[in-house]
Coordinates of C-alpha atoms in Angstrom, one line a residue:
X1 CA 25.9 4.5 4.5
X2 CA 26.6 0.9 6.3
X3 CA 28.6 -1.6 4.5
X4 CA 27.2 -4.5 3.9
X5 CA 30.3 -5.9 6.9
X6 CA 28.7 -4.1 9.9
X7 CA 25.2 -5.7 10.7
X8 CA 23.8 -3.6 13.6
X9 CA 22.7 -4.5 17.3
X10 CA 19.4 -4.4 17.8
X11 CA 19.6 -1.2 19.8
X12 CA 21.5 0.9 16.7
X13 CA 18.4 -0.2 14.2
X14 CA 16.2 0.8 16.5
X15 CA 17.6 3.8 16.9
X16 CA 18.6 4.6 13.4
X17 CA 14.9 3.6 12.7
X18 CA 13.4 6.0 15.3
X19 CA 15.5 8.5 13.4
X20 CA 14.5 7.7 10.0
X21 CA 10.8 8.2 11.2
X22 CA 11.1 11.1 12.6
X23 CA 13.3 13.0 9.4
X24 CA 10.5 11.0 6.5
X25 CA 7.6 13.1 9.0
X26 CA 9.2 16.4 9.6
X27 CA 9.4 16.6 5.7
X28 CA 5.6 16.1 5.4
X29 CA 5.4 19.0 8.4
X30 CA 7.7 21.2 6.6
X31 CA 5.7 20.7 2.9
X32 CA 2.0 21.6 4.9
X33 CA 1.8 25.2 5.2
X34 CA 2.5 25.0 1.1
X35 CA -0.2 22.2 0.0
X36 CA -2.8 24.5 -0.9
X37 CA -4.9 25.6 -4.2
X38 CA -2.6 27.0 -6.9
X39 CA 0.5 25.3 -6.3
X40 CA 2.0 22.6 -8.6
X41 CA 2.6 18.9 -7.4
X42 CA 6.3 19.3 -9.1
X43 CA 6.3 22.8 -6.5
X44 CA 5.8 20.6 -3.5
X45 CA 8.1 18.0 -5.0
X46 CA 11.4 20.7 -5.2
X47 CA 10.2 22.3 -1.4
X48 CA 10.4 18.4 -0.2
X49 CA 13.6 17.5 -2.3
X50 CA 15.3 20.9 -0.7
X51 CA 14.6 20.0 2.8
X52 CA 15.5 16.7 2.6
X53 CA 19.3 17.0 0.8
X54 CA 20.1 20.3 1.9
X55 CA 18.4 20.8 5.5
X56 CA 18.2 17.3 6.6
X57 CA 21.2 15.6 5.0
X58 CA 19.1 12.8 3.3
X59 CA 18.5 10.8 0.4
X60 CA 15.1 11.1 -1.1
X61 CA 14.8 7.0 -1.5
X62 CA 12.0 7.3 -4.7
X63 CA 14.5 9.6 -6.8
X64 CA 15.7 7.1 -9.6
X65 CA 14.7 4.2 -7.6
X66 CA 14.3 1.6 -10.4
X67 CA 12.6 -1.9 -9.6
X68 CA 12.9 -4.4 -11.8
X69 CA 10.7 -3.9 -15.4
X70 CA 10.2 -0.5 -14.1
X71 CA 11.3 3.2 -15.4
X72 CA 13.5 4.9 -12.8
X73 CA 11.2 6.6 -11.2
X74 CA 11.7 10.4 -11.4
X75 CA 10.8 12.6 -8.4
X76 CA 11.8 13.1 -5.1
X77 CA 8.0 11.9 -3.6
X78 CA 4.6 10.5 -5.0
X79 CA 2.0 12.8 -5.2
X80 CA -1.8 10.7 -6.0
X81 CA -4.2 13.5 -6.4
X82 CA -7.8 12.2 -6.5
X83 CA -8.3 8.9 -8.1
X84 CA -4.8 8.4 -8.0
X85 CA -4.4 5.5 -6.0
X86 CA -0.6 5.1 -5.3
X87 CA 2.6 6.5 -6.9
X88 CA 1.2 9.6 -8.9
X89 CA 4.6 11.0 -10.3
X90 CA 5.2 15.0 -9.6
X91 CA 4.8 17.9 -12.5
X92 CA 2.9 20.3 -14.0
X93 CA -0.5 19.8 -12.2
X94 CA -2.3 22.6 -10.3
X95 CA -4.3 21.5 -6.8
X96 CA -7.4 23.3 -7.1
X97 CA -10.2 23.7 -4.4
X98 CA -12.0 20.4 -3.6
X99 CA -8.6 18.5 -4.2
X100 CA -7.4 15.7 -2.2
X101 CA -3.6 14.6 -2.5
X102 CA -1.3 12.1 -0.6
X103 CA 1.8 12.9 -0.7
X104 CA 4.0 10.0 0.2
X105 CA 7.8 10.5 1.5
X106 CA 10.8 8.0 2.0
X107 CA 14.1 9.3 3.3
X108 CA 17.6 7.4 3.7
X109 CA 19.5 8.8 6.8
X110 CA 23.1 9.5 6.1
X111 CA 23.2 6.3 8.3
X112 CA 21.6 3.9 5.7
X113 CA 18.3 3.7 7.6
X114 CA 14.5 4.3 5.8
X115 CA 11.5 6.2 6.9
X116 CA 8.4 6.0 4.9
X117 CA 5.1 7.5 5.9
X118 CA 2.5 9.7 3.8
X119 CA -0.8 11.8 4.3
X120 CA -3.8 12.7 2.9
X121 CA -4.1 16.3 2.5
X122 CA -7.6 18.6 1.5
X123 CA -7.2 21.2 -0.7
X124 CA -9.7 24.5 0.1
X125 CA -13.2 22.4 1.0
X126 CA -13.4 18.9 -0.5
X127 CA -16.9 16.8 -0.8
X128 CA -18.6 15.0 1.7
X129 CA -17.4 11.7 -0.3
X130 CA -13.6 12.9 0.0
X131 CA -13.4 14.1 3.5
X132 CA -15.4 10.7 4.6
X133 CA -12.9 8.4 3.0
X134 CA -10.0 9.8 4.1
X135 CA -11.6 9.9 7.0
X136 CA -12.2 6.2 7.5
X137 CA -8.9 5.2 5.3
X138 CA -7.1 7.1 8.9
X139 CA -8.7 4.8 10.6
X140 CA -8.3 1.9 8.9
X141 CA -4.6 2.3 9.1
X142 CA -4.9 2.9 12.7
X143 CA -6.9 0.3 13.7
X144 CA -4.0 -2.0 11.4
X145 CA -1.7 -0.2 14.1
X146 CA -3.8 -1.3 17.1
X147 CA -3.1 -4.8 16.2
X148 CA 0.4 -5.1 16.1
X149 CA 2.2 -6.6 19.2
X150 CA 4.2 -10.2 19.5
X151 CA 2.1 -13.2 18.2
X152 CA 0.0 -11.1 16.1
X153 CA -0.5 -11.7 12.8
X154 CA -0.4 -10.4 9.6
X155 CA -3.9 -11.6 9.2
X156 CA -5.1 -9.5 11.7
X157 CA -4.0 -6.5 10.5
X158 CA -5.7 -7.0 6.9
X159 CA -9.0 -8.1 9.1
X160 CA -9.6 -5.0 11.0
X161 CA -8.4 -2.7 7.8
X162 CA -10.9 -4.9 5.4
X163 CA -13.7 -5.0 8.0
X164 CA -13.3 -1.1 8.6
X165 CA -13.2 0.2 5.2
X166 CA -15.7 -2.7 3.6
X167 CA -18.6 -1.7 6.3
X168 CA -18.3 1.8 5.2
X169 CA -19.0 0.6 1.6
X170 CA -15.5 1.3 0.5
X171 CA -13.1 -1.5 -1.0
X172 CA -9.4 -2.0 -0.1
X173 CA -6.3 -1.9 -3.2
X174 CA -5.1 -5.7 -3.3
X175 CA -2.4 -5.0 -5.6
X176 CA 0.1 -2.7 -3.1
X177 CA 0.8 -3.3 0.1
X178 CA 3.1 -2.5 3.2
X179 CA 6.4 -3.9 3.5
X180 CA 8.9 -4.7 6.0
X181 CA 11.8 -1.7 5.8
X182 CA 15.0 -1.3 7.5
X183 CA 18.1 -0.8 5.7
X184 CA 16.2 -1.6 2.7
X185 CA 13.8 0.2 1.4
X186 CA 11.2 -2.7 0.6
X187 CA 11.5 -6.0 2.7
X188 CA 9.5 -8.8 3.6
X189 CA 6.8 -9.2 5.4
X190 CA 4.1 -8.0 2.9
X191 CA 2.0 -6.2 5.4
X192 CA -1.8 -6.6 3.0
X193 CA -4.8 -4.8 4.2
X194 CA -7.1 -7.8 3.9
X195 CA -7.0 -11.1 5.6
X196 CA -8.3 -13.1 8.3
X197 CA -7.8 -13.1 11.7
X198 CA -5.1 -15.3 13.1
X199 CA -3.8 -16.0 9.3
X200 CA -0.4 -15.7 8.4
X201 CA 3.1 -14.7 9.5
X202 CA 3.2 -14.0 13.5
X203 CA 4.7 -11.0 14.5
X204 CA 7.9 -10.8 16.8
X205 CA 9.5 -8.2 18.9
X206 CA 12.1 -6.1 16.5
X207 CA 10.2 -6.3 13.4
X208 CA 9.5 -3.0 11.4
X209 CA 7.2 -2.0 8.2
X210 CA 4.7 0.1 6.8
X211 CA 0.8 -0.4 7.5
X212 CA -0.2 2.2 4.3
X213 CA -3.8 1.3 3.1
X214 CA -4.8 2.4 -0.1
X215 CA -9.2 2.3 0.1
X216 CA -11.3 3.4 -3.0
X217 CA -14.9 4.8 -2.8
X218 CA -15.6 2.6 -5.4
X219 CA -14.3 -0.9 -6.6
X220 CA -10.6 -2.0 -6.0
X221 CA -10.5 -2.4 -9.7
X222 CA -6.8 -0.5 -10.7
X223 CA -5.5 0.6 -13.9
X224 CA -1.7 1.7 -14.7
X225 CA -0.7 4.5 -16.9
X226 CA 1.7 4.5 -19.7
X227 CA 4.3 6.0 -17.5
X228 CA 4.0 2.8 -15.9
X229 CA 4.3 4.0 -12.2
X230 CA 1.1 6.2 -11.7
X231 CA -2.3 4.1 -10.9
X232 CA -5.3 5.0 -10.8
X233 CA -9.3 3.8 -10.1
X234 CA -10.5 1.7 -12.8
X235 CA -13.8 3.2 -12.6
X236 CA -12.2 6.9 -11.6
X237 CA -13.5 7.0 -8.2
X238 CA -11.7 8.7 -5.7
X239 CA -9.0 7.0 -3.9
X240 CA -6.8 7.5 -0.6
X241 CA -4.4 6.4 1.9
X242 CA -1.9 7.2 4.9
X243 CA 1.0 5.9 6.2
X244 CA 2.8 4.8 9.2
X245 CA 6.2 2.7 10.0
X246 CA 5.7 1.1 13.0
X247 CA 8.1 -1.1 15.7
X248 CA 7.1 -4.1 17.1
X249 CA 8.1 -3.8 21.0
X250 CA 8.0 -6.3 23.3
X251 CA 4.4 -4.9 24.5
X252 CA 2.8 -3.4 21.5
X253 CA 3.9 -1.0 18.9
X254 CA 5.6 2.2 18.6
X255 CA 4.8 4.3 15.3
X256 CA 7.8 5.6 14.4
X257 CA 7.1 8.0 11.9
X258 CA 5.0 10.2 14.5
X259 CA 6.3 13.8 14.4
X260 CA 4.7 17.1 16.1
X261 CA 3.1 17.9 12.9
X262 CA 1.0 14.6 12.7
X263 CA -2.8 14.3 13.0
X264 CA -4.0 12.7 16.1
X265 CA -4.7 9.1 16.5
X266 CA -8.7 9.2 15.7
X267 CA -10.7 8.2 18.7
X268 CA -11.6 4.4 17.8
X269 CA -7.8 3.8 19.0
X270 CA -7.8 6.4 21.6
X271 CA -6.4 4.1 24.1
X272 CA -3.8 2.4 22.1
X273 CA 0.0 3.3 23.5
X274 CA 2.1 3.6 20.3
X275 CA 4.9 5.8 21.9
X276 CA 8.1 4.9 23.9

């Protein structure tokens, strides 16, 4: 790990950055081949936690992590099934057909450095309803991407996420967020998926954070369960959301956490440049 003495040049954060992306996606492409009906969400939690300490050489950043009034948190990843919104905690549950999971990963390189990204996956053949708003929930984080370059602001990003998501008759989470990450795992900015356009902080060449909208097929409404990380729908609809860390470069934006095993950019950001 760094100590707290050595502040890094720009160049070595974005390069242990790039790296942190790159290990906190190649766990979600290990874990696919395995996400399917029959397996336990506390199965894909030890194949994760395995690949990460003992083939990678990482820290699993959610194992214990313990936020203020909060339980340490117990897995290795959060895995939401259904109306799960965020945070769903790993066990004894069986994914059956017409499941739909997120599973959401953080690493910490042996270099201090966080990468946090997460996907939506479909177990067997999910509804019309599911695969729609997962769907649209992609594209609402990628049109959130699409946005980010210098003196753009936060505002933005909620705008075209909120717009998106709100004209397919879905509502966007206000209570969780994306966050600025680095050698922490959550920082400031608060990146929110709602706003206005040309509201709030400005972006500048350097920054990095998540853009992770969390959309229900019903109202935003949330409700927290006695284990007091898991939250759900407050009306049990169902619920998803993906996951990039991005870069702000001097032109645009570079989506770090974009591996060989991630799902295209959909086509209403078909143009957007979001690789070095």
């Amino acid at each position: 790990m760094l100590t707290e003495t050595k502040k890094p040049t720009s160049q070595e954060f974005i390069a242990g950055m790039r790296e942190a992306g790159r290990l906190a996606s190649e766990v979600l492409d290990h874990v696919t081949p395995f996400i399917k009906a029959g397996v336990t969400t506390g199965e894909l939690d030890q194949i994760c936690h395995d690949y990460m300490v003992n083939i990678q050489k990482t820290v699993p950043a959610p194992l214990n992590y313990q936020p203020p009034g909060y339980p340490p948190f117990p897995k290795s990843i959060c895995t939401s099934v259904n109306d799960v919104i965020c945070h769903g905690i790993p066990g004894d549950r069986i994914l059956k057909d017409g499941d739909v999971v997120n599973l959401d990963i953080t690493v910490i390189t042996p270099t201090g450095y966080y990468g946090d990204t997460s996907r939506m996956f479909s177990i067997g053949e999910p509804s019309i309803l599911a695969k729609r708003l997962s769907q649209i929930t992609y594209e609402c984080m990628w049109l959130g991407i699409a946005q980010v370059k210098p003196g753009c602001t936060l505002g933005d990003i909620g705008y075209a996420i909120q717009t998106h998501a709100e004209n397919a008759g879905y509502s966007v989470v206000r209570e969780y967020c994306g966050h600025g990450i680095g050698q922490v795992f959550h920082d400031e900015p608060q990146i929110v998926h709602y706003g206005k356009p040309g509201l709030g902080e400005q972006l500048h060449e350097g920054m990095t954070f998540t853009i992770e909208p969390m959309i229900n097929a019903g109202k935003r409404d949330i409700r927290t369960m006695p284990d007091q990380w898991t939250v759900k729908t407050k009306d049990r609809s169902l619920s998803a959301q993906w996951e990039h860390t991005c870069l702000v470069t001097p032109t645009g934006v570079e989506v770090l956490t974009y591996s060989a095993g991630s799902p295209p950019p959909p086509a209403c950001v078909s143009n957007l440049k979001f690789r070095p």
